[in-house]
C-alpha cells in the first residue's frame, strides 16, 4: 500500500498555500519590486516630482570611482567579519562545551552582546577607541601606536570590523554550542579510547558533524555583514575617514536617507540584492556539497 | 454592577467627545529636534502661547536629531500627514525650497492670515539665509548660531600667549607655543570640518563657495571653493596636522569635549556650544571671532549662520494657518526674543531684541554671546557672505569632509582633494537641479 494523501478538491491545496504566498508577496516581492521600480525613477525627496529615467541611475553609479571603492571595502570588510566572528565563536563554544564550573553564567555572559542594539554597540566602541578621549587608545599610544581612526582609514576599518564581529559572536556562539551539544558523547569517547588526541578528535569528528551548523551560520553571517552593519558603521565612523569604511550598504543608507537620492539609492540596493542572491546561490551550490547532514 | 459602571463611563466619554467640537481648539503640530535645555525652551514657548489665547493649541514633539526630524517630516508628507510646523536645520534649506507645493512660504502665510509682518524687523544676516533673492521670507528663523573660536585663557597664559590670536598665522603661532608648553596632542582643533574650513572660511574671506551668490540666486550653481586661497589654507592644516599642532577631530561635534577637557586650548565650533562650555569647562574661557588671513583683501567679511528655522508645511486648512501665523507673531515679540536670546544663548532674530539686549547691558556681563553677533554684522553681507543654498547639502557636507580627510591623511594633495570635492559636489548639484522645480 502506498501512503498517499488524495485531495479531492483542486482548490484546497491552493487555499492551504495561500497564507504563505500572501505573506511572501506582501513582505518580500512587493517591496523588492518597489525598489526595482524606484531605481528607474528620478524623484525629489518629497515625492513631488517623479520622472522615468531608465538606466540613468545605474549609469551614474558605475561612473563613480567611489562606488567601486565601496565594493572593494565591502569585500574586505565582509570577509574579515564573517571569518573572525565564526572562528572566534567556534573557539568560545568549544571551550564552553567542556565541563566547567559556572558554565551557565559564562554562557549567559557570552550571549549578552547580542541584545545590544547595533547603534549602541557602535557608540560604545567609538568611545573606547576615540583617539584622544578613549580609554583604550591611551594604552595604545603608550605602546607607540599613533592610533587615529578619525584620519587613518585602516584604523577606522579595524574598528568597525571589531565592533561588527563583537556584535555577531554571540549569535554564532549560541548555534555552535547547540551544535556541539548535540554531538553524541559516545563517538568522541570511543575515538579517545582509540588514542585520538583532542585536535584530531575535533577536526575528524566534531567539525564534520558541525558542518550543517557552520554552513547555516556562513549564510546568515554573509547576509548580516551585507545588510545589518550600517548602524554600527554610522555610529562608529560615519563611513569615513575619506570613505574608508563606506561599504555598499552604508552607501545605500547615506545616499538614500541622508542625501534624499532615492533613485540612486534604490539602484544600489537592487545591485546589492543581486550580489547577495548570487552569493547565496554559490554557497548552496558549492559549499553545501561539503556539508554532511 | 461592573457593567453599569462601564456603561456610565462610556456615556460620559461619548458626551465629552461630542462636546469637544464646541470649544473648537485648532491643534498645531510642531516637530522639532531640540534636546535638553533647548527642549524645555520649546515646551515653555508652546505652553505660554497656549495660555495666551484659547483658539489654538501648539503641540511640540521631539523627532530626533536634525536629519531625523527632517526625514520624519518628509516621510510624513509622503504619507499625507505632515506636521504644520517643522524645524529644519540650515543645510536642509535648499531641499525644502526645492519642494514648492510641499511648503507654505512664511511671507505668504503672514499675508493670508492678515498678521502684521515686516521682514525688515529681522536681522538681515539671519533672514537672508531663508529668503528668496527678492527678499521674500520662506521660513521663520528660530534658533540661529554662528561659528566662533573658543579660547582657554588659562592655558594660553601658561603657554606665554598674551593676546588672543586674531589671524590664522597668529593662531598657528599660538598653537605651536601651546604644543611646546605641553599640549602635545592638540595645538588647535575644530568641530564641523566642512562648516569651518569651507563654508565659514569662504564667507569670512569674501570668496565664493559657489556661483549664483552661493546658490541663493538659483539652483544652476557651481562650486568654486578650490581657489588658491582654499588650497593654501588646507595645505597649512595638512602641514600642521603632521605633528598635531593642528589635530583633526571628525566631521561632527563629537570632539567638542576636547575643549572642555582642556586638551585643545583653541577650538572652532558653533556659538551654540556656550551652554555646554559653561557647564563643563573648569577654566576661564571666552569666545573670539574666527581667524582670517590678513593678506586677503576685505577679510574679515561677515560670517554666516547655522542652526535651524521653522518651515510651514503645505496643504493645511486656512484656520490652521491662521494659528501658525499667530504663533509666529507671538515668537517675534521683542521682550520674548530678548529673553529667549539671553537665556538660551541663541541669537536674537529681530533687530529690536538685539538692541534691547545691548540697552539692558547684557553683553557687558556676557561678552561671549556677542561674538557671533559681531561676526554676523561685521560688514554689510556680499554675494559671498549672504549665506549658501546648495541642494543635497546634508550629504554634500560629508562629501567635502571626506576630501579634507583624504588630504589630511596624505592620500591626496590639498589641490587634488578640493578639486575632487568640487567635481563630486557639482555632479550632485546637477542631479538635484533636475528634481527641484
XYZ file of C-alpha atoms in Angstrom:
730
model
C 0.000 0.000 0.000
C 1.362 3.338 -0.937
C 0.858 6.138 1.519
C -0.635 8.985 -0.410
C -2.979 11.716 0.508
C -5.614 12.430 -2.007
C -7.110 15.874 -2.326
C -10.497 15.659 -3.856
C -10.827 19.352 -4.289
C -8.445 21.044 -6.700
C -8.831 24.248 -4.783
C -7.867 23.030 -1.328
C -4.056 22.818 -1.798
C -4.011 26.321 -3.208
C -6.148 27.523 -0.350
C -3.768 25.979 2.166
C -0.808 27.555 0.421
C -2.451 30.941 0.204
C -1.420 32.465 3.588
C 2.208 31.613 2.931
C 2.029 33.032 -0.579
C 0.342 36.224 0.572
C 2.963 36.816 3.243
C 5.784 36.188 0.782
C 4.315 38.508 -1.819
C 3.389 41.315 0.575
C 6.558 41.291 2.635
C 9.123 40.224 0.090
C 8.207 40.520 -3.563
C 6.221 43.707 -3.298
C 8.918 45.788 -1.525
C 11.608 44.271 -3.753
C 9.665 45.154 -6.882
C 9.162 48.669 -5.498
C 12.916 49.028 -5.114
C 13.467 47.864 -8.673
C 10.831 50.278 -9.960
C 12.219 53.158 -7.941
C 15.695 52.545 -9.323
C 14.373 53.618 -12.733
C 12.939 56.878 -11.392
C 14.358 60.226 -10.525
C 12.452 61.664 -7.590
C 12.883 64.588 -5.232
C 12.845 63.908 -1.505
C 9.196 64.845 -1.089
C 7.991 62.700 -3.972
C 6.535 65.727 -5.772
C 8.456 65.276 -8.993
C 8.912 61.808 -10.388
C 10.376 61.056 -13.759
C 11.188 57.783 -15.503
C 14.875 57.839 -16.434
C 15.544 54.207 -17.378
C 19.025 53.060 -16.509
C 20.397 56.538 -15.798
C 20.720 55.916 -12.063
C 22.791 52.811 -12.775
C 24.962 54.649 -15.290
C 25.652 57.461 -12.809
C 26.545 54.882 -10.207
C 29.018 52.986 -12.346
C 30.675 56.236 -13.399
C 31.610 56.967 -9.760
C 35.043 55.756 -8.637
C 33.653 55.873 -5.085
C 31.196 53.121 -5.912
C 33.967 50.706 -6.931
C 35.845 51.704 -3.824
C 32.819 50.833 -1.687
C 32.660 47.424 -3.419
C 36.272 46.702 -2.528
C 35.697 47.883 1.049
C 32.686 45.579 1.265
C 34.714 42.558 0.138
C 37.448 43.215 2.700
C 35.009 44.119 5.466
C 32.635 41.197 4.958
C 35.300 38.516 4.645
C 37.045 39.770 7.775
C 33.839 39.957 9.795
C 32.498 36.581 8.663
C 35.809 34.774 9.151
C 36.596 36.319 12.528
C 33.130 36.086 14.060
C 32.752 32.440 13.001
C 36.171 31.287 14.167
C 36.160 33.170 17.459
C 32.634 31.960 18.225
C 33.645 28.378 17.450
C 36.637 28.668 19.766
C 34.455 30.013 22.587
C 31.777 27.393 22.008
C 34.248 24.517 22.216
C 35.553 25.957 25.487
C 32.050 26.411 26.887
C 31.170 22.855 25.900
C 33.746 21.490 28.331
C 32.660 20.608 31.818
C 33.171 23.915 33.524
C 32.093 25.258 36.854
C 29.553 28.041 36.464
C 29.148 27.215 32.774
C 25.620 28.642 32.875
C 26.804 32.083 33.915
C 29.602 32.001 31.395
C 27.187 31.140 28.579
C 24.773 33.885 29.591
C 27.563 36.442 29.563
C 28.601 35.282 26.107
C 25.110 35.862 24.741
C 24.788 39.340 26.174
C 26.287 41.432 23.376
C 23.606 40.114 21.025
C 20.980 42.012 22.997
C 22.796 45.303 22.429
C 21.433 47.433 19.582
C 23.909 47.968 16.724
C 23.958 51.747 17.198
C 24.649 51.384 20.923
C 27.396 48.883 20.192
C 28.848 51.340 17.714
C 28.848 54.240 20.155
C 30.430 52.009 22.780
C 33.327 51.091 20.520
C 33.650 54.623 19.274
C 34.147 55.914 22.788
C 36.568 53.189 23.780
C 38.795 53.987 20.830
C 38.250 57.712 20.354
C 41.829 58.909 19.739
C 42.081 61.492 22.496
C 39.365 60.550 24.991
C 39.042 56.795 24.522
C 40.253 54.739 27.451
C 41.763 52.108 25.167
C 43.571 54.497 22.851
C 45.733 55.808 25.694
C 47.484 52.450 26.296
C 47.811 52.090 22.516
C 49.579 55.423 22.391
C 51.730 54.248 25.288
C 52.810 51.343 23.088
C 53.925 53.841 20.478
C 50.978 53.308 18.126
C 49.623 56.562 16.786
C 46.047 55.354 16.937
C 43.721 57.660 14.994
C 40.605 56.166 13.387
C 39.411 59.705 12.626
C 42.072 60.150 9.962
C 43.636 56.743 9.349
C 41.390 54.617 7.115
C 42.934 51.313 8.197
C 42.403 52.091 11.864
C 38.789 53.011 11.157
C 38.216 49.780 9.253
C 39.770 47.739 12.068
C 37.433 49.488 14.492
C 34.206 48.769 12.575
C 35.320 45.181 11.950
C 35.902 44.695 15.675
C 32.546 46.212 16.592
C 30.682 44.138 13.993
C 32.463 40.932 14.985
C 31.805 41.560 18.667
C 28.122 42.003 17.891
C 27.858 38.776 15.894
C 29.936 36.407 18.042
C 27.060 35.785 20.486
C 24.709 34.630 17.773
C 27.283 32.289 16.253
C 28.293 31.092 19.701
C 24.719 30.090 20.503
C 24.359 27.967 17.384
C 27.791 26.396 17.672
C 27.175 25.479 21.288
C 23.830 23.889 20.443
C 25.517 22.028 17.589
C 28.321 20.813 19.836
C 25.954 19.617 22.497
C 24.012 17.514 20.020
C 27.118 15.525 19.056
C 26.879 12.157 20.796
C 29.458 11.855 23.583
C 29.915 8.163 22.841
C 31.510 8.858 19.460
C 34.053 11.210 20.955
C 34.742 8.918 23.885
C 35.246 5.976 21.522
C 37.799 7.917 19.497
C 39.538 8.975 22.685
C 39.848 5.325 23.674
C 41.296 4.644 20.227
C 44.020 7.130 21.094
C 42.998 10.214 19.077
C 44.247 13.468 20.597
C 41.951 16.478 21.190
C 42.957 18.219 17.946
C 42.476 15.127 15.863
C 39.134 14.417 17.541
C 37.997 17.943 16.775
C 38.962 18.022 13.109
C 37.922 14.465 12.184
C 34.752 14.085 14.241
C 33.434 17.262 15.789
C 33.983 19.686 12.945
C 32.430 17.496 10.214
C 29.431 16.872 12.443
C 29.151 20.629 12.961
C 29.229 21.354 9.252
C 25.454 21.881 8.816
C 25.558 24.489 11.590
C 28.665 26.114 10.135
C 27.091 26.294 6.714
C 23.900 27.822 8.062
C 25.918 30.373 10.019
C 28.042 31.219 6.994
C 24.933 32.145 5.003
C 23.448 34.099 7.912
C 26.719 35.935 8.576
C 27.147 36.968 4.970
C 23.644 38.407 4.989
C 24.437 40.104 8.315
C 27.563 41.863 7.077
C 25.875 42.906 3.872
C 22.692 44.308 5.359
C 22.818 44.811 9.115
C 26.091 46.577 9.728
C 25.227 50.086 8.606
C 24.045 51.053 12.093
C 27.447 50.190 13.517
C 29.322 51.954 10.726
C 27.133 55.026 11.090
C 27.743 55.271 14.817
C 31.467 54.485 14.759
C 32.855 56.246 11.695
C 30.005 57.643 9.606
C 31.597 55.933 6.600
C 34.823 57.874 6.986
C 37.559 58.876 7.059
C 37.648 59.702 3.361
C 35.202 56.895 2.607
C 37.443 54.180 4.075
C 34.551 52.464 5.861
C 31.795 53.173 3.342
C 30.526 49.706 2.476
C 27.855 49.170 -0.146
C 25.025 49.006 2.358
C 26.265 52.118 4.128
C 26.330 53.947 0.801
C 22.717 52.903 0.197
C 21.818 54.413 3.560
C 23.892 57.564 3.109
C 22.670 58.334 -0.404
C 19.047 57.480 0.233
C 18.362 58.680 3.726
C 20.876 61.446 4.208
C 21.111 62.515 0.590
C 17.486 62.084 -0.388
C 18.615 60.468 -3.659
C 16.023 57.705 -3.666
C 16.588 56.601 -7.263
C 20.339 56.183 -6.895
C 19.899 54.522 -3.542
C 17.312 52.105 -4.947
C 19.642 51.229 -7.826
C 22.337 50.398 -5.290
C 20.021 48.203 -3.262
C 18.999 46.326 -6.394
C 22.672 45.661 -7.175
C 23.250 44.624 -3.584
C 20.252 42.290 -3.766
C 21.595 40.661 -6.919
C 25.026 40.179 -5.328
C 23.607 38.582 -2.190
C 21.306 36.306 -4.198
C 24.303 35.245 -6.281
C 26.467 34.677 -3.191
C 23.775 32.609 -1.529
C 23.299 30.567 -4.693
C 27.050 29.909 -4.876
C 27.101 28.883 -1.241
C 24.276 26.415 -1.738
C 25.697 25.110 -5.000
C 29.327 24.631 -3.980
C 29.821 24.916 -0.241
C 26.822 22.800 0.616
C 28.414 19.806 -1.142
C 30.925 19.607 1.657
C 28.193 19.576 4.271
C 27.236 16.235 5.796
C 23.765 16.133 7.251
C -22.779 46.362 38.519
C -19.432 46.500 36.796
C -21.233 46.612 33.515
C -23.376 49.513 34.624
C -20.288 51.464 35.668
C -18.755 50.728 32.333
C -21.895 51.920 30.610
C -21.864 55.151 32.569
C -18.212 55.716 31.795
C -18.867 55.080 28.118
C -21.743 57.531 28.129
C -19.569 60.194 29.712
C -16.812 59.553 27.159
C -19.253 59.851 24.261
C -20.730 63.020 25.736
C -17.247 64.506 26.096
C -16.314 63.515 22.572
C -19.460 65.193 21.271
C -18.890 68.245 23.408
C -15.282 68.849 22.358
C -16.002 70.439 18.952
C -17.912 73.151 20.787
C -14.567 74.524 22.074
C -13.097 74.198 18.566
C -9.481 74.328 19.590
C -7.319 74.042 16.497
C -4.270 71.907 17.107
C -0.968 72.845 15.545
C 1.679 70.146 15.336
C 5.266 71.340 15.783
C 8.039 68.842 15.095
C 11.468 69.768 16.369
C 14.943 68.439 17.133
C 15.694 70.178 20.408
C 17.047 68.204 23.359
C 17.858 69.000 26.978
C 17.578 72.625 27.994
C 16.539 73.577 24.458
C 13.663 71.107 24.608
C 12.456 72.869 27.757
C 12.579 76.182 25.887
C 10.392 74.755 23.115
C 7.882 73.334 25.573
C 7.762 76.557 27.568
C 7.120 78.618 24.438
C 4.251 76.329 23.439
C 2.755 76.460 26.928
C 2.956 80.240 27.077
C 1.346 80.569 23.673
C -1.422 78.113 24.559
C -2.109 80.001 27.772
C -2.176 83.361 25.972
C -5.279 82.519 23.900
C -7.928 79.801 23.657
C -8.382 79.217 19.917
C -5.182 77.355 19.106
C -3.047 74.757 20.755
C 0.566 74.257 19.723
C 1.718 70.687 20.328
C 5.508 70.276 20.175
C 7.005 66.835 19.564
C 10.650 65.853 19.559
C 11.526 63.803 16.468
C 15.229 63.089 16.911
C 18.342 64.862 15.662
C 18.122 67.393 12.816
C 18.413 64.919 9.922
C 15.959 62.548 11.643
C 13.392 65.276 12.175
C 13.700 66.300 8.554
C 13.371 62.722 7.330
C 10.409 62.116 9.620
C 8.734 65.217 8.182
C 9.418 64.177 4.607
C 8.122 60.666 5.265
C 5.013 62.092 6.952
C 4.447 64.390 3.990
C 4.663 61.469 1.586
C 2.148 59.617 3.737
C -0.166 62.657 3.705
C 0.027 63.719 7.352
C 2.837 66.220 7.655
C 3.020 68.425 10.760
C 2.116 72.116 10.470
C 5.496 73.389 11.599
C 8.746 71.563 11.063
C 12.134 72.624 12.372
C 14.761 72.155 9.663
C 18.483 72.801 10.077
C 20.131 75.326 7.798
C 21.658 72.802 5.407
C 18.219 71.380 4.654
C 17.066 74.754 3.337
C 17.601 74.010 -0.367
C 15.727 70.722 -0.112
C 12.768 72.486 1.497
C 12.886 75.323 -1.008
C 13.077 72.943 -3.926
C 9.837 71.373 -2.790
C 7.380 74.031 -3.923
C 3.944 72.749 -3.063
C 5.188 70.895 -0.027
C 5.691 74.115 1.872
C 3.865 77.334 2.571
C 6.204 80.361 2.374
C 6.146 82.356 5.594
C 5.644 85.747 3.878
C 2.574 84.275 2.121
C 1.313 82.758 5.358
C 1.502 86.038 7.242
C -0.146 87.944 4.398
C -3.022 85.443 4.076
C -3.626 85.464 7.818
C -3.519 89.268 7.985
C -0.850 89.234 10.685
C 1.438 92.271 10.956
C 4.744 91.274 9.414
C 7.743 93.371 8.448
C 10.688 91.384 7.100
C 12.941 94.381 7.799
C 12.428 93.952 11.538
C 14.558 90.797 11.448
C 18.346 90.677 11.357
C 19.219 90.587 7.634
C 22.134 88.168 8.015
C 19.698 85.693 9.514
C 16.695 86.160 7.264
C 18.894 86.430 4.141
C 19.595 82.765 4.529
C 15.920 81.875 4.471
C 14.686 84.348 1.846
C 14.403 84.356 -1.926
C 16.616 86.718 -3.906
C 13.609 89.079 -3.928
C 13.724 89.191 -0.143
C 10.609 87.101 0.481
C 10.995 85.170 3.692
C 10.336 81.453 3.176
C 10.835 80.038 6.639
C 10.741 81.527 10.109
C 14.166 81.801 11.798
C 14.136 80.088 15.170
C 17.473 79.089 16.629
C 20.452 80.633 14.895
C 24.110 80.393 15.706
C 27.428 81.074 14.044
C 30.932 79.708 14.286
C 33.328 81.263 16.782
C 36.768 80.497 18.178
C 36.718 79.253 21.775
C 39.741 80.147 23.849
C 41.059 78.563 27.036
C 42.500 81.705 28.628
C 44.333 79.881 31.429
C 46.260 77.624 29.075
C 47.101 80.430 26.678
C 48.572 82.419 29.538
C 50.601 79.416 30.686
C 51.979 78.979 27.183
C 53.013 82.621 27.063
C 50.425 83.742 24.526
C 49.352 87.131 25.811
C 46.867 88.233 23.165
C 44.002 86.210 21.790
C 45.050 85.407 18.204
C 43.145 87.282 15.517
C 44.580 85.916 12.285
C 45.385 82.421 11.084
C 49.176 82.976 11.260
C 48.714 84.107 14.864
C 46.633 81.004 15.597
C 49.358 78.784 14.110
C 51.997 80.537 16.260
C 49.894 80.246 19.400
C 49.242 76.570 18.664
C 52.980 75.932 18.325
C 53.593 77.646 21.654
C 50.815 75.637 23.255
C 52.354 72.477 21.882
C 55.737 73.411 23.284
C 54.055 74.090 26.637
C 52.723 70.552 26.907
C 49.666 70.354 24.656
C 51.355 67.701 22.573
C 48.183 66.093 21.190
C 46.385 69.250 20.121
C 47.505 72.775 19.406
C 44.177 73.798 17.945
C 41.207 71.963 16.522
C 37.647 72.395 15.321
C 34.286 70.647 15.059
C 32.242 70.554 11.830
C 35.167 70.370 9.393
C 33.273 71.454 6.259
C 31.415 74.224 8.026
C 34.650 75.626 9.493
C 37.138 75.292 6.653
C 34.905 75.675 3.608
C 31.600 77.383 4.381
C 32.512 79.882 7.106
C 36.059 80.230 5.824
C 34.821 81.371 2.395
C 32.254 83.854 3.690
C 34.703 85.284 6.236
C 37.235 85.905 3.436
C 34.617 87.138 0.988
C 35.377 84.446 -1.580
C 32.623 82.390 -3.217
C 31.788 78.825 -2.234
C 29.807 78.589 -5.464
C 28.364 80.721 -8.247
C 24.958 82.469 -8.172
C 25.597 84.024 -4.748
C 26.394 80.601 -3.280
C 23.236 79.167 -4.797
C 20.887 81.732 -3.286
C 20.014 83.045 -6.734
C 19.282 79.743 -8.414
C 19.847 76.035 -8.388
C 22.042 76.142 -11.533
C 25.030 76.930 -9.344
C 28.569 75.563 -9.488
C 31.026 75.106 -6.652
C 34.133 77.279 -6.534
C 35.968 76.505 -3.330
C 39.123 75.111 -4.967
C 40.688 78.575 -5.251
C 44.377 79.182 -4.408
C 43.314 80.645 -1.046
C 41.389 77.495 -0.109
C 44.269 75.302 -1.261
C 46.748 77.363 0.762
C 44.622 77.076 3.893
C 44.197 73.323 3.549
C 47.935 72.975 2.876
C 48.619 74.808 6.161
C 46.333 72.436 8.018
C 47.982 69.407 6.386
C 51.454 70.644 7.383
C 50.383 71.335 10.959
C 48.500 68.047 11.263
C 51.812 66.168 10.868
C 52.936 66.915 14.420
C 49.424 67.550 15.808
C 49.840 71.298 16.079
C 46.507 71.018 14.318
C 44.533 67.967 15.327
C 41.578 66.987 13.188
C 38.694 65.752 15.278
C 35.981 64.443 12.977
C 33.135 65.870 10.926
C 30.565 66.494 13.618
C 30.658 67.933 17.100
C 31.717 64.790 18.957
C 35.185 66.190 19.679
C 33.942 69.387 21.333
C 34.724 67.695 24.645
C 38.403 68.105 23.808
C 37.994 71.807 24.520
C 36.151 71.437 27.812
C 38.546 68.721 28.967
C 41.417 71.159 28.406
C 43.131 69.078 25.740
C 42.687 71.670 22.986
C 43.043 75.260 24.127
C 41.951 76.820 20.814
C 38.850 75.400 19.244
C 36.487 76.484 16.481
C 32.875 75.458 16.809
C 29.329 76.795 16.960
C 28.424 79.653 19.273
C 25.644 77.315 20.436
C 28.354 75.421 22.307
C 28.145 78.119 25.008
C 25.782 76.208 27.319
C 27.905 73.069 27.318
C 31.136 75.011 27.757
C 29.662 76.891 30.695
C 28.516 73.669 32.333
C 31.637 71.568 31.775
C 34.754 73.736 31.425
C 36.661 74.196 34.669
C 38.797 77.077 33.436
C 38.473 80.652 32.319
C 37.271 80.663 28.730
C 35.967 83.123 26.205
C 34.943 83.277 22.578
C 36.646 85.284 19.846
C 35.889 85.948 16.194
C 37.101 83.353 13.683
C 40.675 83.951 12.465
C 41.432 85.236 8.961
C 44.376 85.677 6.596
C 45.409 89.332 6.821
C 46.727 89.362 3.243
C 43.260 88.649 1.840
C 41.583 91.854 0.782
C 38.324 92.546 2.579
C 38.851 89.920 5.267
C 37.218 89.563 7.654
C 33.878 89.974 5.927
C 30.899 88.587 7.855
C 30.097 85.084 8.994
C 27.064 83.045 8.000
C 24.526 81.462 10.273
C 23.967 77.922 11.377
C 21.133 76.489 13.409
C 17.604 75.918 12.231
C 14.412 77.589 11.098
C 10.718 76.720 11.163
C 9.088 75.644 7.913
C 5.335 75.627 7.435
C 4.088 72.622 5.506
C 1.636 72.944 2.635
C -1.900 71.632 2.199
C -3.328 72.604 5.585
C -6.622 74.359 6.405
C -6.799 78.219 6.443
C -7.891 78.054 10.076
C -4.729 76.163 10.990
C -2.542 78.580 9.046
C -4.063 81.424 10.971
C -2.942 79.761 14.196
C 0.580 79.228 12.867
C 0.776 82.911 11.841
C -0.403 83.990 15.301
C 2.236 81.774 16.856
C 4.982 83.376 14.729
C 3.822 86.847 15.738
C 3.966 85.632 19.338
C 7.553 84.422 18.826
C 8.661 87.713 17.248
C 7.712 89.775 20.294
C 10.715 91.850 21.331
C 10.691 91.008 25.023
C 10.191 87.337 24.332
C 13.010 87.275 21.775
C 15.382 89.169 24.044
C 14.556 86.813 26.895
C 14.999 83.753 24.698
C 18.362 85.004 23.463
C 19.673 85.893 26.903
C 18.588 82.632 28.490
C 19.342 80.103 25.760
C 22.309 81.671 24.010
C 20.590 81.537 20.630
C 20.932 84.673 18.550
C 18.100 87.178 18.727
C 16.239 87.127 15.425
C 14.863 90.667 15.480
C 16.819 93.892 15.460
C 14.715 95.196 18.332
C 15.632 92.240 20.529
C 19.314 92.753 19.785
C 19.100 96.447 20.606
C 17.181 95.714 23.792
C 19.919 93.299 24.905
C 22.530 95.994 24.273
C 20.430 98.517 26.209
C 19.949 96.043 29.067
C 23.731 95.891 29.385
C 23.542 92.158 28.799
C 26.724 91.925 26.694
C 28.868 93.735 29.240
C 28.249 90.802 31.556
C 28.173 88.201 28.771
C 30.620 89.301 26.065
C 30.871 85.673 24.893
C 27.339 85.860 23.498
C 28.054 88.973 21.477
C 30.897 87.447 19.438
C 28.657 85.641 16.920
C 26.516 88.779 16.521
C 29.593 90.890 15.905
C 30.721 88.396 13.287
C 27.364 88.301 11.553
C 27.015 92.070 11.461
C 30.721 92.799 10.911
C 30.109 94.160 7.411
C 27.195 94.505 5.017
C 26.792 90.963 3.530
C 28.096 90.454 -0.012
C 27.172 87.864 -2.637
C 29.737 85.580 -0.997
C 28.582 86.013 2.564
C 24.789 86.251 2.475
C 24.505 82.543 3.031
C 24.557 79.398 0.985
C 21.917 77.222 -0.522
C 23.016 74.053 -2.223
C 20.861 71.034 -2.929
C 21.692 67.822 -1.056
C 23.738 69.920 1.341
C 23.350 67.381 4.154
C 25.203 64.754 2.195
C 27.492 67.233 0.482
C 28.921 68.350 3.823
C 30.011 64.790 4.477
C 31.461 64.545 0.998
C 33.536 67.697 1.495
C 34.755 66.434 4.865
C 35.714 63.162 3.190
C 38.049 65.033 0.837
C 39.501 67.147 3.647
C 40.228 63.896 5.484
C 41.928 62.434 2.415
C 44.204 65.480 2.253
C 44.996 65.455 5.977
C 45.808 61.751 5.831
C 48.197 62.382 2.925
C 46.180 60.344 0.425
C 45.649 63.370 -1.831
C 47.294 66.753 -2.168
C 45.126 69.654 -0.948
C 44.607 70.741 -4.549
C 43.514 67.254 -5.636
C 41.217 66.917 -2.646
C 39.486 70.256 -3.206
C 39.192 69.699 -6.972
C 37.587 66.350 -6.293
C 35.259 67.826 -3.640
C 34.137 70.449 -6.165
C 33.692 67.960 -9.010
C 31.748 65.452 -6.920
C 29.660 68.234 -5.412
C 28.838 69.628 -8.844
C 27.646 66.219 -10.019
C 25.320 66.144 -7.016
C 24.049 69.638 -7.735
C 23.172 68.655 -11.308
C 21.112 65.709 -10.046
C 19.353 67.967 -7.559
C 18.692 70.605 -10.197
C 16.772 68.064 -12.267
C 14.335 67.278 -9.452
C 13.916 70.759 -7.934
C 11.443 72.782 -9.939
